[in-house]
Amino acid sequence: MAGTLIAYFSRADENYFGGAMRYVKVGNTEIVCNIIRDLIPVDMFKIEMKNPYSPVYMTCIDEAKRDLRAKARPELVRLPGSIDAYDTIVLAYPNYWGTMPMAVFTFLEAFDFTGKTILPLCTNEGSGMGGSERDIKKTCPGAVVKSGLSITGSSAADSEGAVKRWLSAGGLL
């Protein structure tokens, strides 16, 4: 069996938690990815923008909205050389304006996902998966996109039970 890759975009700094702003050193999405890493054998790849969004939450969301409206594809710090060694990709990201951050689109458009299985995981504070599953299917024709997991970001550290059920349903646990 080929391997599993977690490709994730996560943002630390000032974040929104159920009505309040709070500074965090590790983003919610990365917290959930680390839970997965502790449960199953995976390789991890962090999707990082060459010019990251502001550490100030309100400025960040304005920048993300601007990129969404422009259908921008931000330049990444790096990309994996290949994803050929992986048959399954856990794609993890926060919900930015109803979909994935534009940097995740940059990552997806760099590879052919034909024949691969993608398990989407979206952290948010109540907006769920948004249209991200539809957007992944459109961006990755030929991939099998399984049902996503929506995790409330402020509960990321306590999500192991939900993560286990989702991994099991996705055939990874």
Rosetta silent file (secondary structure, phi, psi, omega in degrees, C-alpha in Angstrom):
SEQUENCE: MAGTLIAYFSRADENYFGGAMRYVKVGNTEIVCNIIRDLIPVDMFKIEMKNPYSPVYMTCIDEAKRDLRAKARPELVRLPGSIDAYDTIVLAYPNYWGTMPMAVFTFLEAFDFTGKTILPLCTNEGSGMGGSERDIKKTCPGAVVKSGLSITGSSAADSEGAVKRWLSAGGLL
SCORE:     score description
SCORE:     0.000 S_00000001
   1 L     0.000  133.765  177.265    0.000    0.000    0.000 S_00000001
   2 L   -71.609  169.593 -172.404    1.290    3.420   -0.901 S_00000001
   3 E   -83.275  177.997  177.974    1.644    6.070    1.740 S_00000001
   4 E  -118.198  135.031  177.565   -0.481    8.835    3.140 S_00000001
   5 E  -115.706  132.824  166.855    0.420   12.498    2.970 S_00000001
   6 E   -98.992  115.658  173.411   -1.056   15.233    5.114 S_00000001
   7 E  -108.461  121.520 -172.990   -0.858   18.467    3.130 S_00000001
   8 E  -140.849  148.760  172.171   -2.029   21.327    5.311 S_00000001
   9 L  -114.639  127.601 -179.635   -2.321   25.078    5.529 S_00000001
  10 L  -143.744  146.152 -176.873   -2.455   26.429    9.060 S_00000001
  11 L  -124.392  124.194  174.242   -2.201   29.889   10.501 S_00000001
  12 L   -89.317 -146.503  178.532   -0.869   30.794   13.929 S_00000001
  13 E    68.959 -149.278 -178.236   -0.752   34.381   15.260 S_00000001
  14 E   -76.519  127.152 -179.422   -4.005   36.155   16.137 S_00000001
  15 E  -131.215  163.139 -179.637   -7.028   33.912   15.529 S_00000001
  16 E   -96.199  128.153 -179.670  -10.766   34.022   16.086 S_00000001
  17 E  -131.025   96.175  173.712  -12.150   31.709   18.764 S_00000001
  18 L    48.878   44.762  175.335  -15.929   31.736   19.211 S_00000001
  19 L   106.043   -6.491 -178.519  -16.308   35.490   19.413 S_00000001
  20 E  -133.570  154.109  175.768  -12.917   36.539   20.754 S_00000001
  21 E   -93.132  142.902  179.203   -9.439   37.062   19.350 S_00000001
  22 E  -149.283  140.814  176.981   -6.556   35.103   20.787 S_00000001
  23 E   -84.465  132.858  177.295   -2.870   34.766   19.877 S_00000001
  24 E  -130.514  146.260  178.364   -1.725   31.189   19.231 S_00000001
  25 L   -85.205  -27.021  178.928    1.711   29.771   18.463 S_00000001
  26 L  -125.500  128.455 -179.641    0.319   26.745   16.568 S_00000001
  27 L   -68.381  157.046 -177.784   -2.681   27.069   14.265 S_00000001
  28 H   -59.894  -41.576 -179.222   -5.812   24.987   14.795 S_00000001
  29 H   -63.558  -41.865  178.623   -5.413   23.044   11.560 S_00000001
  30 H   -64.459  -36.231  176.977   -1.857   22.068   12.481 S_00000001
  31 H   -58.736  -46.894 -179.510   -3.067   20.899   15.910 S_00000001
  32 H   -66.569  -39.178  178.437   -5.527   18.500   14.250 S_00000001
  33 H   -62.175  -37.450  177.510   -2.863   17.329   11.764 S_00000001
  34 H   -67.005  -33.164  174.205   -0.555   16.500   14.658 S_00000001
  35 H   -62.569  -45.820  178.921   -3.334   14.393   16.199 S_00000001
  36 H   -60.897  -45.206 -179.675   -3.612   12.473   12.915 S_00000001
  37 H   -57.840  -33.277  179.077    0.173   12.055   12.755 S_00000001
  38 H   -77.574  -15.577 -177.497    0.060   10.465   16.205 S_00000001
  39 H   -97.037  -34.586 -175.509   -2.657    8.007   15.111 S_00000001
  40 L  -138.413  156.725  177.069   -1.449    6.755   11.727 S_00000001
  41 L   -73.402  121.443 -178.962    1.802    6.641    9.746 S_00000001
  42 L  -145.597  159.119  164.265    1.896    9.730    7.513 S_00000001
  43 E  -101.690  151.624 -179.400    4.243   12.191    5.941 S_00000001
  44 E  -122.241  141.332  175.506    3.414   15.856    6.509 S_00000001
  45 E  -135.297  122.021  178.534    3.781   18.839    4.227 S_00000001
  46 E   -92.254  123.415  177.240    2.952   22.367    5.356 S_00000001
  47 L   -81.653  113.452 -176.235    1.613   24.623    2.616 S_00000001
  48 L  -124.917  134.017  178.630    3.273   27.984    3.252 S_00000001
  49 E   -79.279  139.648  177.028    2.887   31.209    1.318 S_00000001
  50 L   -61.109  -37.196  175.748    6.039   33.009    0.238 S_00000001
  51 L  -118.952   87.974 -173.822    4.346   36.249    1.356 S_00000001
  52 L   -65.292  158.973  175.198    2.151   35.184    4.281 S_00000001
  53 L   -66.477  162.737 -179.661   -0.968   36.969    5.379 S_00000001
  54 L   -57.886  146.759  174.006   -0.794   39.456    8.225 S_00000001
  55 L   -72.508  -13.186  178.463   -0.494   38.136   11.798 S_00000001
  56 L   -85.337  121.473 -172.232   -3.386   40.499   12.669 S_00000001
  57 H   -53.510  -52.703 -175.465   -6.629   38.543   12.229 S_00000001
  58 H   -63.131  -35.410  176.088   -8.812   41.303   10.743 S_00000001
  59 H   -68.761  -42.048  179.005   -6.097   42.270    8.251 S_00000001
  60 H   -57.755  -47.193 -177.230   -5.566   38.598    7.359 S_00000001
  61 H   -67.333  -31.640  174.228   -9.219   38.023    6.528 S_00000001
  62 H   -66.033  -42.054  178.138   -9.245   41.134    4.340 S_00000001
  63 H   -63.844  -41.704  179.793   -6.161   39.860    2.494 S_00000001
  64 H   -65.122  -39.133  178.096   -7.743   36.422    2.088 S_00000001
  65 H   -65.248  -41.529  178.054  -10.940   37.974    0.709 S_00000001
  66 H   -59.488  -46.155 -179.644   -8.919   40.038   -1.764 S_00000001
  67 H   -65.129  -38.377  178.235   -7.099   36.897   -2.975 S_00000001
  68 H   -62.842  -48.288 -179.311  -10.368   34.956   -3.263 S_00000001
  69 H   -61.401  -35.134  179.952  -12.001   37.690   -5.344 S_00000001
  70 H   -84.023   -4.510 -173.287   -8.917   37.868   -7.575 S_00000001
  71 L    52.461   38.822 -177.685   -8.736   34.051   -7.822 S_00000001
  72 L   -64.837  153.445  172.460   -5.097   34.552   -6.825 S_00000001
  73 L  -125.483   87.098 -177.003   -2.656   31.690   -6.635 S_00000001
  74 L   -58.130  142.460  176.625   -0.117   32.833   -4.041 S_00000001
  75 L   -68.450  138.499  180.000    3.432   31.666   -4.552 S_00000001
  76 E   -97.469  156.311  176.433    4.448   28.970   -2.074 S_00000001
  77 L   -60.188  -42.773  179.193    7.712   28.669   -0.180 S_00000001
  78 L  -162.661  168.172  173.476    8.142   25.230   -1.704 S_00000001
  79 L  -130.077  153.158  171.591    6.292   22.236   -3.125 S_00000001
  80 L   -61.606  150.093  177.274    6.999   18.540   -2.706 S_00000001
  81 L   -62.819  -31.593 -176.731    9.025   17.200   -5.609 S_00000001
  82 L  -162.727  157.601  170.621    6.314   14.634   -6.260 S_00000001
  83 L  -117.676   14.195 -176.479    3.220   13.083   -4.706 S_00000001
  84 L   -59.603  -29.746 -177.307    3.649    9.794   -6.577 S_00000001
  85 L   -75.930   -2.904 -174.658    4.466    7.855   -3.393 S_00000001
  86 E  -116.449  132.368  172.632    1.036    8.650   -1.930 S_00000001
  87 E   -99.204  -17.921 -179.424   -2.307    7.101   -2.721 S_00000001
  88 E  -129.286  134.430  176.930   -4.111    9.086   -0.022 S_00000001
  89 E  -123.572  120.452  168.289   -3.856   12.771    0.771 S_00000001
  90 E   -86.660  115.598 -177.688   -5.370   14.274    3.884 S_00000001
  91 E  -105.745  113.180 -172.628   -5.898   17.866    2.785 S_00000001
  92 E  -120.152  140.145 -173.226   -6.314   20.141    5.796 S_00000001
  93 E  -166.820  158.704  170.497   -7.073   23.863    5.853 S_00000001
  94 E   -83.035  158.629  174.725   -9.091   26.560    7.601 S_00000001
  95 L   -81.382  113.751  175.775  -12.306   27.841    6.045 S_00000001
  96 E  -112.365  107.533  176.307  -11.485   31.172    4.413 S_00000001
  97 L    55.158   42.682  173.159  -14.593   32.847    3.017 S_00000001
  98 L    87.349    5.264  177.626  -16.450   29.613    2.348 S_00000001
  99 E  -154.801 -160.929  179.631  -13.623   27.608    0.795 S_00000001
 100 L   -83.550  157.123  170.290   -9.930   26.827    1.138 S_00000001
 101 L   -58.926  147.380 -177.915   -7.206   29.473    1.310 S_00000001
 102 H   -58.747  -28.191  177.106   -5.981   30.320   -2.173 S_00000001
 103 H   -62.536  -29.675  177.774   -2.563   28.849   -1.298 S_00000001
 104 H   -69.850  -37.004  173.966   -4.235   25.428   -1.081 S_00000001
 105 H   -61.830  -41.144  177.013   -5.468   25.883   -4.649 S_00000001
 106 H   -55.387  -47.548  179.407   -1.850   26.689   -5.639 S_00000001
 107 H   -60.471  -51.402 -175.852   -0.782   23.374   -4.077 S_00000001
 108 H   -61.233  -39.849 -176.911   -3.578   21.342   -5.687 S_00000001
 109 H   -73.364   -8.322  179.357   -3.017   22.782   -9.152 S_00000001
 110 L   -83.353  -10.211 -173.634    0.664   21.795   -9.046 S_00000001
 111 L  -134.616  160.561  172.563   -0.103   18.056   -9.186 S_00000001
 112 L   -98.004  117.485 -177.463   -2.203   15.443  -10.960 S_00000001
 113 L   -98.425   11.842  179.957   -4.408   13.739   -8.369 S_00000001
 114 L   -55.450  128.232  178.415   -5.896   11.195  -10.780 S_00000001
 115 L    82.415   -3.317  179.887   -6.407    7.883   -8.965 S_00000001
 116 L   -96.320  156.536  176.348   -5.626    9.361   -5.565 S_00000001
 117 E  -104.812  131.611  178.663   -7.985    9.615   -2.611 S_00000001
 118 E  -116.085  127.353  173.959   -8.372   12.987   -0.912 S_00000001
 119 E  -110.631  107.073 -178.837   -9.797   13.336    2.586 S_00000001
 120 E   -80.022  141.626  177.398  -10.615   17.013    3.252 S_00000001
 121 E  -134.528  124.418 -173.991  -10.374   18.414    6.778 S_00000001
 122 E  -127.220  122.514  173.403  -11.543   21.950    7.493 S_00000001
 123 E   -92.940  145.984 -175.716  -11.162   23.933   10.704 S_00000001
 124 E  -166.711  171.958  176.693  -13.599   26.766   11.291 S_00000001
 125 L  -111.979   33.716  175.529  -15.595   28.531   13.969 S_00000001
 126 L   131.181   -6.688 -177.511  -19.027   27.499   12.701 S_00000001
 127 L   -92.681    1.276  175.235  -18.940   27.816    8.926 S_00000001
 128 L    62.102 -150.660 -177.315  -18.267   24.120    8.327 S_00000001
 129 L   -77.912  -15.149 -175.136  -16.747   22.839    5.115 S_00000001
 130 L    57.225 -141.704  177.545  -18.275   25.654    3.035 S_00000001
 131 L   -97.363   16.577 -172.678  -17.908   24.821   -0.649 S_00000001
 132 H   -64.077  -37.663  179.930  -14.423   23.373   -0.226 S_00000001
 133 H   -63.430  -43.080  177.018  -15.336   19.759   -1.040 S_00000001
 134 H   -61.159  -43.016 -178.667  -16.946   20.880   -4.307 S_00000001
 135 H   -65.766  -35.765  176.918  -13.899   23.050   -5.053 S_00000001
 136 H   -65.441  -45.538  179.428  -11.514   20.132   -4.444 S_00000001
 137 H   -59.601  -40.485 -179.749  -13.520   17.902   -6.811 S_00000001
 138 H   -69.665  -37.894 -176.848  -13.438   20.617   -9.477 S_00000001
 139 H   -79.385  -25.085 -175.318   -9.716   21.296   -9.001 S_00000001
 140 L  -122.991   63.887  179.016   -8.702   17.620   -8.836 S_00000001
 141 L   -61.116  140.904 -179.275  -10.610   15.750  -11.552 S_00000001
 142 L    94.592  -11.654  176.432   -9.867   12.057  -11.386 S_00000001
 143 L   -90.066  152.530  171.094   -9.397   12.033   -7.621 S_00000001
 144 E   -93.761  115.330 -179.068  -11.756   10.292   -5.228 S_00000001
 145 E  -104.128  111.767 -178.554  -12.809   12.964   -2.749 S_00000001
 146 L   -82.295  171.923  178.839  -14.229   11.429    0.410 S_00000001
 147 L   -61.928  135.401 -177.620  -16.506   13.140    2.917 S_00000001
 148 L   -82.666  167.879  176.216  -14.732   15.891    4.774 S_00000001
 149 E  -117.382  123.678  175.697  -14.360   16.507    8.467 S_00000001
 150 E  -100.206  124.089  179.527  -15.304   19.890    9.894 S_00000001
 151 E  -119.954  128.879  173.568  -13.599   20.707   13.199 S_00000001
 152 E   -68.251  121.505 -173.973  -14.399   23.750   15.283 S_00000001
 153 H   -54.959  -41.906 -178.588  -11.010   25.415   15.587 S_00000001
 154 H   -68.419   -9.672  176.251  -11.401   26.363   19.223 S_00000001
 155 H  -110.742   12.603 -175.001  -11.971   22.640   19.940 S_00000001
 156 H   -54.146  -43.104 -176.938   -9.077   21.398   17.794 S_00000001
 157 H   -66.914  -18.471 -178.921   -7.072   20.074   20.740 S_00000001
 158 H  -108.168   23.912 -172.017  -10.067   17.976   21.838 S_00000001
 159 L   -96.909    7.118 -173.980  -10.910   16.523   18.417 S_00000001
 160 H   -55.871  -41.822 -179.440   -9.236   13.107   18.670 S_00000001
 161 H   -61.068  -47.622  178.858  -12.522   11.175   18.899 S_00000001
 162 H   -63.900  -39.989  179.668  -13.986   12.843   15.806 S_00000001
 163 H   -63.512  -43.992  178.818  -10.684   12.422   13.966 S_00000001
 164 H   -60.310  -45.273  179.947  -10.561    8.686   14.779 S_00000001
 165 H   -61.879  -42.447 -178.883  -14.131    8.152   13.513 S_00000001
 166 H   -66.859  -44.211  177.867  -13.375   10.087   10.315 S_00000001
 167 H   -62.322  -38.919  178.152  -10.102    8.246    9.661 S_00000001
 168 H   -64.081  -46.891  178.554  -11.878    4.954   10.217 S_00000001
 169 H   -62.568  -31.360  179.295  -14.686    5.892    7.802 S_00000001
 170 L   -84.688    1.872  177.413  -12.021    6.956    5.290 S_00000001
 171 L    80.000   16.987 -178.478  -10.260    3.575    5.555 S_00000001
 172 L  -103.695   -8.980 -178.091   -7.137    4.886    7.269 S_00000001
 173 L  -130.118    0.000    0.000   -7.652    3.559   10.790 S_00000001
